[in-house]
PDB file of C-alpha atoms and ligand atoms in Angstrom:
ATOM      1  CA  MET A   1      45.485 -40.239  44.792  1.00 79.00           C
ATOM      2  CA  LEU A   2      44.336 -43.608  43.438  1.00 88.00           C
ATOM      3  CA  ASP A   3      42.922 -45.846  46.139  1.00 88.00           C
ATOM      4  CA  PRO A   4      44.285 -49.423  45.766  1.00 83.00           C
ATOM      5  CA  ALA A   5      41.238 -50.664  47.701  1.00 88.00           C
ATOM      6  CA  LEU A   6      39.205 -49.721  44.632  1.00 93.00           C
ATOM      7  CA  TYR A   7      41.196 -51.818  42.199  1.00 95.00           C
ATOM      8  CA  PHE A   8      39.166 -54.638  40.613  1.00 94.00           C
ATOM      9  CA  ASP A   9      41.290 -55.770  37.672  1.00 95.00           C
ATOM     10  CA  HIS A  10      43.461 -58.506  39.162  1.00 95.00           C
ATOM     11  CA  SER A  11      43.435 -60.611  36.021  1.00 96.00           C
ATOM     12  CA  ALA A  12      45.254 -57.725  34.267  1.00 97.00           C
ATOM     13  CA  THR A  13      47.812 -57.294  37.049  1.00 98.00           C
ATOM     14  CA  THR A  14      48.060 -57.371  40.832  1.00 97.00           C
ATOM     15  CA  PRO A  15      49.579 -54.759  43.149  1.00 97.00           C
ATOM     16  CA  PRO A  16      53.004 -55.860  44.427  1.00 97.00           C
ATOM     17  CA  ARG A  17      52.974 -56.754  48.100  1.00 97.00           C
ATOM     18  CA  PRO A  18      54.936 -54.543  50.534  1.00 98.00           C
ATOM     19  CA  GLU A  19      57.259 -57.491  51.302  1.00 98.00           C
ATOM     20  CA  VAL A  20      57.980 -57.824  47.574  1.00 98.00           C
ATOM     21  CA  ILE A  21      58.801 -54.125  47.227  1.00 98.00           C
ATOM     22  CA  GLU A  22      61.065 -54.204  50.282  1.00 98.00           C
ATOM     23  CA  ALA A  23      62.921 -57.333  49.106  1.00 98.00           C
ATOM     24  CA  MET A  24      63.482 -55.757  45.687  1.00 98.00           C
ATOM     25  CA  ARG A  25      64.750 -52.544  47.249  1.00 98.00           C
ATOM     26  CA  LEU A  26      67.191 -54.453  49.423  1.00 98.00           C
ATOM     27  CA  VAL A  27      68.501 -56.601  46.590  1.00 98.00           C
ATOM     28  CA  MET A  28      69.142 -53.541  44.417  1.00 97.00           C
ATOM     29  CA  GLN A  29      71.081 -52.002  47.271  1.00 97.00           C
ATOM     30  CA  GLU A  30      73.034 -55.028  48.437  1.00 96.00           C
ATOM     31  CA  SER A  31      72.976 -57.816  45.820  1.00 95.00           C
ATOM     32  CA  TRP A  32      73.331 -55.980  42.530  1.00 96.00           C
ATOM     33  CA  GLY A  33      76.169 -58.183  41.263  1.00 98.00           C
ATOM     34  CA  ASN A  34      76.022 -60.220  38.078  1.00 98.00           C
ATOM     35  CA  PRO A  35      74.999 -63.734  39.187  1.00 98.00           C
ATOM     36  CA  SER A  36      77.386 -65.255  36.626  1.00 98.00           C
ATOM     37  CA  SER A  37      80.418 -63.458  38.132  1.00 98.00           C
ATOM     38  CA  LEU A  38      82.754 -65.641  40.151  1.00 97.00           C
ATOM     39  CA  HIS A  39      83.591 -63.007  42.797  1.00 97.00           C
ATOM     40  CA  ARG A  40      81.684 -62.336  46.009  1.00 97.00           C
ATOM     41  CA  TRP A  41      79.296 -59.792  44.472  1.00 97.00           C
ATOM     42  CA  GLY A  42      78.338 -62.349  41.886  1.00 98.00           C
ATOM     43  CA  GLU A  43      77.949 -65.070  44.490  1.00 98.00           C
ATOM     44  CA  ARG A  44      75.676 -62.875  46.550  1.00 98.00           C
ATOM     45  CA  ALA A  45      73.404 -62.157  43.578  1.00 98.00           C
ATOM     46  CA  ALA A  46      73.421 -65.836  42.595  1.00 98.00           C
ATOM     47  CA  MET A  47      72.424 -66.822  46.121  1.00 98.00           C
ATOM     48  CA  ALA A  48      69.482 -64.407  46.055  1.00 98.00           C
ATOM     49  CA  MET A  49      68.433 -65.784  42.679  1.00 98.00           C
ATOM     50  CA  GLU A  50      68.662 -69.424  43.761  1.00 98.00           C
ATOM     51  CA  ARG A  51      66.675 -68.700  46.919  1.00 98.00           C
ATOM     52  CA  ALA A  52      63.934 -67.249  44.710  1.00 98.00           C
ATOM     53  CA  ARG A  53      64.070 -70.306  42.444  1.00 99.00           C
ATOM     54  CA  GLN A  54      63.605 -72.471  45.542  1.00 98.00           C
ATOM     55  CA  GLN A  55      60.626 -70.362  46.677  1.00 98.00           C
ATOM     56  CA  VAL A  56      58.880 -70.689  43.304  1.00 98.00           C
ATOM     57  CA  ALA A  57      59.677 -74.425  43.258  1.00 98.00           C
ATOM     58  CA  GLU A  58      58.094 -74.856  46.688  1.00 98.00           C
ATOM     59  CA  LEU A  59      54.905 -73.158  45.500  1.00 98.00           C
ATOM     60  CA  LEU A  60      54.676 -75.579  42.557  1.00 98.00           C
ATOM     61  CA  ASN A  61      56.182 -78.623  44.306  1.00 97.00           C
ATOM     62  CA  CYS A  62      58.815 -79.105  41.616  1.00 98.00           C
ATOM     63  CA  GLU A  63      62.593 -79.272  41.321  1.00 98.00           C
ATOM     64  CA  PRO A  64      64.150 -75.761  41.415  1.00 98.00           C
ATOM     65  CA  GLU A  65      66.436 -76.710  38.508  1.00 98.00           C
ATOM     66  CA  ALA A  66      63.347 -77.217  36.337  1.00 98.00           C
ATOM     67  CA  LEU A  67      62.509 -73.485  36.465  1.00 98.00           C
ATOM     68  CA  VAL A  68      63.784 -71.093  33.803  1.00 98.00           C
ATOM     69  CA  PHE A  69      63.406 -67.414  34.686  1.00 99.00           C
ATOM     70  CA  THR A  70      62.026 -65.297  31.846  1.00 98.00           C
ATOM     71  CA  SER A  71      60.660 -61.783  31.324  1.00 98.00           C
ATOM     72  CA  GLY A  72      57.084 -62.930  32.005  1.00 98.00           C
ATOM     73  CA  GLY A  73      54.200 -65.023  30.813  1.00 98.00           C
ATOM     74  CA  THR A  74      54.496 -63.975  27.174  1.00 98.00           C
ATOM     75  CA  GLU A  75      58.112 -65.053  26.930  1.00 98.00           C
ATOM     76  CA  SER A  76      57.438 -68.293  28.828  1.00 98.00           C
ATOM     77  CA  ASN A  77      54.654 -69.189  26.396  1.00 98.00           C
ATOM     78  CA  ASN A  78      56.824 -68.327  23.391  1.00 98.00           C
ATOM     79  CA  LEU A  79      59.717 -70.360  24.795  1.00 98.00           C
ATOM     80  CA  ALA A  80      57.404 -73.345  25.291  1.00 99.00           C
ATOM     81  CA  LEU A  81      55.937 -73.286  21.772  1.00 98.00           C
ATOM     82  CA  PHE A  82      58.969 -72.248  19.729  1.00 98.00           C
ATOM     83  CA  GLY A  83      61.353 -74.117  22.033  1.00 98.00           C
ATOM     84  CA  VAL A  84      59.574 -77.365  21.154  1.00 98.00           C
ATOM     85  CA  ALA A  85      58.931 -76.453  17.505  1.00 98.00           C
ATOM     86  CA  GLN A  86      62.558 -75.601  16.791  1.00 98.00           C
ATOM     87  CA  ARG A  87      63.597 -79.136  17.698  1.00 97.00           C
ATOM     88  CA  TYR A  88      62.045 -80.278  14.426  1.00 98.00           C
ATOM     89  CA  SER A  89      63.533 -79.752  10.986  1.00 98.00           C
ATOM     90  CA  THR A  90      60.101 -80.056   9.313  1.00 98.00           C
ATOM     91  CA  PRO A  91      56.687 -78.641  10.350  1.00 98.00           C
ATOM     92  CA  GLN A  92      54.599 -80.831  12.653  1.00 98.00           C
ATOM     93  CA  HIS A  93      51.163 -80.629  14.298  1.00 98.00           C
ATOM     94  CA  LEU A  94      50.253 -78.406  17.276  1.00 99.00           C
ATOM     95  CA  ILE A  95      47.048 -78.473  19.349  1.00 99.00           C
ATOM     96  CA  ILE A  96      45.869 -75.439  21.319  1.00 98.00           C
ATOM     97  CA  SER A  97      42.441 -74.318  22.526  1.00 98.00           C
ATOM     98  CA  SER A  98      40.290 -71.621  20.937  1.00 98.00           C
ATOM     99  CA  VAL A  99      40.568 -69.536  24.127  1.00 98.00           C
ATOM    100  CA  GLU A 100      44.321 -69.079  24.500  1.00 98.00           C
ATOM    101  CA  HIS A 101      46.013 -65.842  25.504  1.00 98.00           C
ATOM    102  CA  ALA A 102      47.456 -63.900  22.547  1.00 98.00           C
ATOM    103  CA  SER A 103      50.972 -65.032  23.477  1.00 98.00           C
ATOM    104  CA  VAL A 104      50.026 -68.632  22.637  1.00 98.00           C
ATOM    105  CA  GLU A 105      47.555 -67.892  19.829  1.00 98.00           C
ATOM    106  CA  ASN A 106      49.946 -65.582  17.982  1.00 98.00           C
ATOM    107  CA  ALA A 107      52.890 -67.940  18.449  1.00 98.00           C
ATOM    108  CA  ALA A 108      50.700 -70.696  16.971  1.00 98.00           C
ATOM    109  CA  ARG A 109      49.834 -68.427  14.008  1.00 98.00           C
ATOM    110  CA  GLN A 110      53.519 -67.854  13.405  1.00 98.00           C
ATOM    111  CA  LEU A 111      54.137 -71.604  13.376  1.00 98.00           C
ATOM    112  CA  GLN A 112      51.181 -72.031  11.018  1.00 98.00           C
ATOM    113  CA  ALA A 113      52.790 -69.506   8.662  1.00 98.00           C
ATOM    114  CA  GLN A 114      55.873 -71.724   8.768  1.00 98.00           C
ATOM    115  CA  GLY A 115      53.859 -74.734   7.642  1.00 98.00           C
ATOM    116  CA  TRP A 116      52.776 -76.226  10.960  1.00 98.00           C
ATOM    117  CA  GLU A 117      49.245 -77.619  11.180  1.00 98.00           C
ATOM    118  CA  VAL A 118      47.384 -76.132  14.143  1.00 98.00           C
ATOM    119  CA  THR A 119      44.190 -77.576  15.635  1.00 98.00           C
ATOM    120  CA  ARG A 120      42.197 -75.239  17.883  1.00 98.00           C
ATOM    121  CA  LEU A 121      39.962 -77.185  20.247  1.00 98.00           C
ATOM    122  CA  ALA A 122      36.558 -75.573  20.782  1.00 98.00           C
ATOM    123  CA  VAL A 123      35.207 -75.031  24.288  1.00 97.00           C
ATOM    124  CA  ASN A 124      31.755 -75.948  25.600  1.00 96.00           C
ATOM    125  CA  SER A 125      29.215 -73.585  27.188  1.00 95.00           C
ATOM    126  CA  ALA A 126      31.232 -73.698  30.437  1.00 95.00           C
ATOM    127  CA  GLY A 127      34.269 -72.481  28.507  1.00 96.00           C
ATOM    128  CA  GLN A 128      36.026 -75.832  28.864  1.00 97.00           C
ATOM    129  CA  VAL A 129      37.760 -78.170  26.466  1.00 98.00           C
ATOM    130  CA  ASP A 130      36.159 -81.605  26.443  1.00 98.00           C
ATOM    131  CA  PRO A 131      39.001 -84.155  26.918  1.00 98.00           C
ATOM    132  CA  GLN A 132      37.378 -86.399  24.275  1.00 98.00           C
ATOM    133  CA  THR A 133      37.999 -83.716  21.632  1.00 98.00           C
ATOM    134  CA  LEU A 134      41.685 -83.799  22.488  1.00 98.00           C
ATOM    135  CA  ILE A 135      41.783 -87.576  22.077  1.00 98.00           C
ATOM    136  CA  GLN A 136      40.191 -87.192  18.637  1.00 98.00           C
ATOM    137  CA  ALA A 137      42.545 -84.379  17.592  1.00 98.00           C
ATOM    138  CA  LEU A 138      45.825 -86.142  18.381  1.00 98.00           C
ATOM    139  CA  ARG A 139      47.818 -87.264  15.340  1.00 98.00           C
ATOM    140  CA  PRO A 140      51.011 -89.295  14.939  1.00 98.00           C
ATOM    141  CA  ASN A 141      52.917 -86.040  14.245  1.00 98.00           C
ATOM    142  CA  THR A 142      51.461 -83.986  17.133  1.00 98.00           C
ATOM    143  CA  ALA A 143      54.517 -82.420  18.743  1.00 98.00           C
ATOM    144  CA  LEU A 144      52.845 -80.356  21.463  1.00 98.00           C
ATOM    145  CA  VAL A 145      49.502 -79.665  23.114  1.00 99.00           C
ATOM    146  CA  SER A 146      49.196 -76.242  24.783  1.00 99.00           C
ATOM    147  CA  ILE A 147      46.043 -75.499  26.766  1.00 98.00           C
ATOM    148  CA  ILE A 148      45.541 -72.493  29.017  1.00 98.00           C
ATOM    149  CA  HIS A 149      44.760 -73.336  32.657  1.00 98.00           C
ATOM    150  CA  GLY A 150      42.774 -70.305  33.873  1.00 98.00           C
ATOM    151  CA  GLN A 151      41.251 -68.236  31.081  1.00 97.00           C
ATOM    152  CA  ASN A 152      42.166 -64.571  31.524  1.00 96.00           C
ATOM    153  CA  GLU A 153      38.844 -63.080  30.387  1.00 94.00           C
ATOM    154  CA  VAL A 154      36.112 -65.450  31.572  1.00 95.00           C
ATOM    155  CA  GLY A 155      37.944 -67.333  34.328  1.00 95.00           C
ATOM    156  CA  SER A 156      37.099 -70.854  33.185  1.00 96.00           C
ATOM    157  CA  LEU A 157      39.500 -73.559  34.381  1.00 97.00           C
ATOM    158  CA  GLN A 158      40.576 -76.273  31.979  1.00 98.00           C
ATOM    159  CA  PRO A 159      40.820 -79.890  33.181  1.00 98.00           C
ATOM    160  CA  ILE A 160      44.613 -79.932  32.836  1.00 98.00           C
ATOM    161  CA  ALA A 161      45.011 -83.168  34.831  1.00 98.00           C
ATOM    162  CA  GLU A 162      42.849 -85.072  32.317  1.00 98.00           C
ATOM    163  CA  LEU A 163      44.311 -83.291  29.293  1.00 98.00           C
ATOM    164  CA  GLY A 164      47.883 -83.862  30.489  1.00 98.00           C
ATOM    165  CA  TYR A 165      47.131 -87.498  31.207  1.00 98.00           C
ATOM    166  CA  ILE A 166      45.854 -88.004  27.654  1.00 98.00           C
ATOM    167  CA  CYS A 167      49.032 -86.416  26.275  1.00 98.00           C
ATOM    168  CA  ARG A 168      51.259 -88.500  28.498  1.00 98.00           C
ATOM    169  CA  GLN A 169      49.530 -91.706  27.383  1.00 98.00           C
ATOM    170  CA  ALA A 170      50.009 -90.621  23.776  1.00 98.00           C
ATOM    171  CA  GLY A 171      53.651 -89.630  24.300  1.00 98.00           C
ATOM    172  CA  VAL A 172      52.961 -85.971  23.395  1.00 98.00           C
ATOM    173  CA  LEU A 173      54.348 -82.985  25.323  1.00 98.00           C
ATOM    174  CA  PHE A 174      51.787 -80.973  27.301  1.00 99.00           C
ATOM    175  CA  HIS A 175      52.185 -77.255  28.071  1.00 98.00           C
ATOM    176  CA  THR A 176      49.824 -75.132  30.118  1.00 98.00           C
ATOM    177  CA  ASP A 177      49.676 -71.361  30.419  1.00 98.00           C
ATOM    178  CA  ALA A 178      49.046 -71.126  34.156  1.00 98.00           C
ATOM    179  CA  VAL A 179      49.707 -67.385  34.380  1.00 98.00           C
ATOM    180  CA  GLN A 180      46.251 -66.762  35.866  1.00 98.00           C
ATOM    181  CA  THR A 181      46.317 -69.631  38.347  1.00 98.00           C
ATOM    182  CA  VAL A 182      49.812 -69.938  39.869  1.00 98.00           C
ATOM    183  CA  GLY A 183      49.624 -68.575  43.402  1.00 97.00           C
ATOM    184  CA  ARG A 184      45.838 -68.458  43.282  1.00 96.00           C
ATOM    185  CA  ILE A 185      44.843 -72.104  43.244  1.00 95.00           C
ATOM    186  CA  PRO A 186      46.960 -75.126  44.223  1.00 96.00           C
ATOM    187  CA  LEU A 187      49.170 -76.627  41.539  1.00 97.00           C
ATOM    188  CA  ASP A 188      51.304 -79.646  42.370  1.00 97.00           C
ATOM    189  CA  LEU A 189      53.732 -80.513  39.597  1.00 98.00           C
ATOM    190  CA  ALA A 190      54.752 -83.723  41.352  1.00 97.00           C
ATOM    191  CA  GLN A 191      51.193 -84.922  40.684  1.00 97.00           C
ATOM    192  CA  LEU A 192      50.117 -83.146  37.521  1.00 98.00           C
ATOM    193  CA  PRO A 193      51.084 -84.685  34.157  1.00 98.00           C
ATOM    194  CA  VAL A 194      52.370 -81.353  32.846  1.00 98.00           C
ATOM    195  CA  ASP A 195      55.671 -81.034  30.945  1.00 98.00           C
ATOM    196  CA  LEU A 196      55.840 -77.255  30.547  1.00 99.00           C
ATOM    197  CA  LEU A 197      54.096 -74.564  32.612  1.00 99.00           C
ATOM    198  CA  SER A 198      54.192 -70.771  32.264  1.00 99.00           C
ATOM    199  CA  LEU A 199      53.825 -68.287  35.112  1.00 99.00           C
ATOM    200  CA  SER A 200      54.164 -64.535  35.525  1.00 98.00           C
ATOM    201  CA  GLY A 201      55.238 -62.483  38.567  1.00 98.00           C
ATOM    202  CA  HIS A 202      52.717 -59.685  38.241  1.00 98.00           C
ATOM    203  CA  LYS A 203      49.694 -61.968  38.495  1.00 98.00           C
ATOM    204  CA  LEU A 204      50.609 -63.160  41.993  1.00 98.00           C
ATOM    205  CA  TYR A 205      51.349 -59.843  43.693  1.00 98.00           C
ATOM    206  CA  GLY A 206      54.934 -59.834  42.456  1.00 98.00           C
ATOM    207  CA  PRO A 207      56.663 -57.495  40.001  1.00 98.00           C
ATOM    208  CA  GLN A 208      55.986 -57.041  36.290  1.00 98.00           C
ATOM    209  CA  GLY A 209      58.590 -58.109  33.752  1.00 98.00           C
ATOM    210  CA  VAL A 210      59.519 -61.421  35.342  1.00 98.00           C
ATOM    211  CA  GLY A 211      58.155 -64.930  35.022  1.00 98.00           C
ATOM    212  CA  ALA A 212      59.251 -68.501  34.666  1.00 99.00           C
ATOM    213  CA  LEU A 213      58.803 -71.554  32.528  1.00 99.00           C
ATOM    214  CA  TYR A 214      58.755 -74.910  34.259  1.00 99.00           C
ATOM    215  CA  VAL A 215      60.496 -77.483  32.062  1.00 98.00           C
ATOM    216  CA  ARG A 216      60.066 -81.040  33.270  1.00 98.00           C
ATOM    217  CA  PRO A 217      63.515 -82.684  33.556  1.00 98.00           C
ATOM    218  CA  GLY A 218      64.254 -84.586  30.360  1.00 97.00           C
ATOM    219  CA  VAL A 219      62.208 -82.274  28.125  1.00 98.00           C
ATOM    220  CA  GLU A 220      64.482 -80.651  25.564  1.00 97.00           C
ATOM    221  CA  LEU A 221      63.888 -77.145  24.247  1.00 98.00           C
ATOM    222  CA  GLN A 222      65.706 -74.803  21.893  1.00 98.00           C
ATOM    223  CA  PRO A 223      66.315 -71.303  23.347  1.00 98.00           C
ATOM    224  CA  LEU A 224      64.652 -68.242  21.817  1.00 98.00           C
ATOM    225  CA  LEU A 225      67.616 -65.955  22.412  1.00 98.00           C
ATOM    226  CA  ARG A 226      71.242 -66.380  21.382  1.00 97.00           C
ATOM    227  CA  GLY A 227      73.789 -65.230  23.935  1.00 98.00           C
ATOM    228  CA  GLY A 228      75.334 -66.494  27.152  1.00 97.00           C
ATOM    229  CA  GLY A 229      74.644 -69.778  28.880  1.00 98.00           C
ATOM    230  CA  GLN A 230      72.348 -68.462  31.631  1.00 98.00           C
ATOM    231  CA  GLU A 231      69.343 -70.471  32.831  1.00 98.00           C
ATOM    232  CA  ARG A 232      70.826 -73.808  31.743  1.00 97.00           C
ATOM    233  CA  ARG A 233      71.353 -72.376  28.240  1.00 97.00           C
ATOM    234  CA  LEU A 234      67.595 -71.899  27.825  1.00 98.00           C
ATOM    235  CA  ARG A 235      67.417 -68.139  28.349  1.00 98.00           C
ATOM    236  CA  ALA A 236      70.440 -66.046  27.511  1.00 98.00           C
ATOM    237  CA  GLY A 237      70.977 -62.691  29.223  1.00 98.00           C
ATOM    238  CA  THR A 238      71.924 -61.509  32.694  1.00 98.00           C
ATOM    239  CA  GLN A 239      69.041 -62.387  34.950  1.00 98.00           C
ATOM    240  CA  GLY A 240      66.994 -59.511  36.406  1.00 98.00           C
ATOM    241  CA  ILE A 241      67.743 -60.245  40.048  1.00 98.00           C
ATOM    242  CA  PRO A 242      65.397 -57.660  41.651  1.00 98.00           C
ATOM    243  CA  GLY A 243      62.410 -58.975  39.689  1.00 98.00           C
ATOM    244  CA  ILE A 244      63.368 -62.592  40.329  1.00 98.00           C
ATOM    245  CA  VAL A 245      63.733 -61.940  44.062  1.00 98.00           C
ATOM    246  CA  GLY A 246      60.367 -60.154  44.062  1.00 98.00           C
ATOM    247  CA  LEU A 247      58.793 -63.133  42.299  1.00 98.00           C
ATOM    248  CA  GLY A 248      60.351 -65.467  44.884  1.00 98.00           C
ATOM    249  CA  VAL A 249      58.932 -63.482  47.806  1.00 98.00           C
ATOM    250  CA  ALA A 250      55.501 -63.314  46.131  1.00 98.00           C
ATOM    251  CA  ALA A 251      55.613 -67.088  45.605  1.00 98.00           C
ATOM    252  CA  ALA A 252      56.608 -67.726  49.227  1.00 98.00           C
ATOM    253  CA  LEU A 253      53.720 -65.584  50.469  1.00 98.00           C
ATOM    254  CA  ALA A 254      51.277 -67.243  48.072  1.00 98.00           C
ATOM    255  CA  ALA A 255      52.455 -70.677  49.232  1.00 97.00           C
ATOM    256  CA  GLN A 256      51.389 -69.799  52.780  1.00 96.00           C
ATOM    257  CA  GLU A 257      47.902 -68.950  51.583  1.00 94.00           C
ATOM    258  CA  VAL A 258      47.226 -71.490  48.849  1.00 89.00           C
ATOM    259  CA  GLU A 259      46.409 -74.869  50.363  1.00 71.00           C
ATOM    260  CA  PRO A 260      49.258 -77.217  49.390  1.00 54.00           C
ATOM    261  CA  VAL A 261      46.867 -80.023  48.474  1.00 50.00           C
ATOM    262  CA  PRO A 262      47.581 -81.832  45.217  1.00 49.00           C
ATOM    263  CA  ALA A 263      45.186 -81.195  42.354  1.00 50.00           C
ATOM    264  CA  PRO A 264      42.956 -84.289  42.181  1.00 52.00           C
ATOM    265  CA  LEU A 265      43.695 -86.689  39.390  1.00 54.00           C
ATOM    266  CA  PRO A 266      40.654 -87.782  37.384  1.00 53.00           C
ATOM    267  CA  GLN A 267      38.537 -90.447  39.073  1.00 50.00           C
ATOM    268  CA  GLN A 268      38.016 -92.142  35.742  1.00 50.00           C
ATOM    269  CA  GLN A 269      40.839 -91.887  33.284  1.00 53.00           C
ATOM    270  CA  PRO A 270      39.524 -90.899  29.833  1.00 51.00           C
ATOM    271  CA  HIS A 271      39.288 -93.811  27.450  1.00 51.00           C
ATOM    272  CA  LEU A 272      42.023 -93.752  24.855  1.00 50.00           C
ATOM    273  CA  ALA A 273      41.096 -95.188  21.502  1.00 44.00           C
TER     274      ALA A 273
HETATM  275  C1  PLP B   1      46.650 -66.186  30.589  1.00 87.80           C
HETATM  276  C2  PLP B   1      47.775 -65.236  30.350  1.00 87.80           C
HETATM  277  N1  PLP B   1      48.862 -65.676  29.715  1.00 87.80           N
HETATM  278  C3  PLP B   1      49.918 -64.872  29.484  1.00 87.80           C
HETATM  279  C4  PLP B   1      49.914 -63.564  29.889  1.00 87.80           C
HETATM  280  C5  PLP B   1      51.115 -62.716  29.596  1.00 87.80           C
HETATM  281  O1  PLP B   1      51.873 -62.509  30.756  1.00 87.80           O
HETATM  282  P1  PLP B   1      52.876 -61.284  30.845  1.00 87.80           P
HETATM  283  O2  PLP B   1      52.065 -60.061  30.997  1.00 87.80           O
HETATM  284  O3  PLP B   1      53.717 -61.578  32.059  1.00 87.80           O
HETATM  285  O4  PLP B   1      53.706 -61.302  29.610  1.00 87.80           O
HETATM  286  C6  PLP B   1      48.790 -63.048  30.557  1.00 87.80           C
HETATM  287  C7  PLP B   1      48.746 -61.629  30.963  1.00 87.80           C
HETATM  288  O5  PLP B   1      47.763 -60.950  30.818  1.00 87.80           O
HETATM  289  C8  PLP B   1      47.685 -63.916  30.796  1.00 87.80           C
HETATM  290  O6  PLP B   1      46.597 -63.487  31.418  1.00 87.80           O
END
């Protein structure tokens, strides 16, 4: 028998909490309807899903309607990059860091193959992007900046408040892959200048195969999948209610443990040329 007390690989995945497992069991037994159905079974599933959306929103201090449920961090990152890119009829410029997860790096390579210019910002000896390098890399046709928040292999944290502020001043969308940090360190989207943020259930003691993309109201994306109008037309397909409910419970438990203090904004705003 494997002893979960001897598990030391929480950046790969985390064990689902007992409360998560129980909530998922219950929802599969009692709320298995299709949340788009208009009858009572559908309503019950939709209520469970919206409660989970509220729980994730409370963890991030954002509007529940701004959250799009996905199949995990990989899909959220792909939806952010391609969802922005597909708004343009001609290739533009994308900025990422040199330490992104494969789901951002490989999406960027795909865009590069389609003619996009991609700048990869180097990191310093602490594994961090220097905000000045972002200022220098921005171009008139930069459509998106995507910088990982917590690096999955070395654990370095990027200064997303500064980086997002620079993007906001420049009128460029800012995405962060916060898969490794949501539920582990405080993130306050009412304070942070972040337009798009990816998270994944299995990194915060929730289930695998579920995640979300935060899309700041007003930011327009093209969906990856063609199908029904679920998730405000941004993610077609019947939602996976057990996973979503498990993610909601994991988020609610994390919110009790992560101090709800806003991430500090930079004392000195970086100088914009
Ligand atoms: C930083 C980061 N981004 C994205 C992902 C992908 O998330 P998922 O496994 O939910 O697709 C991971 C998972 O290892 C990750 O660590």
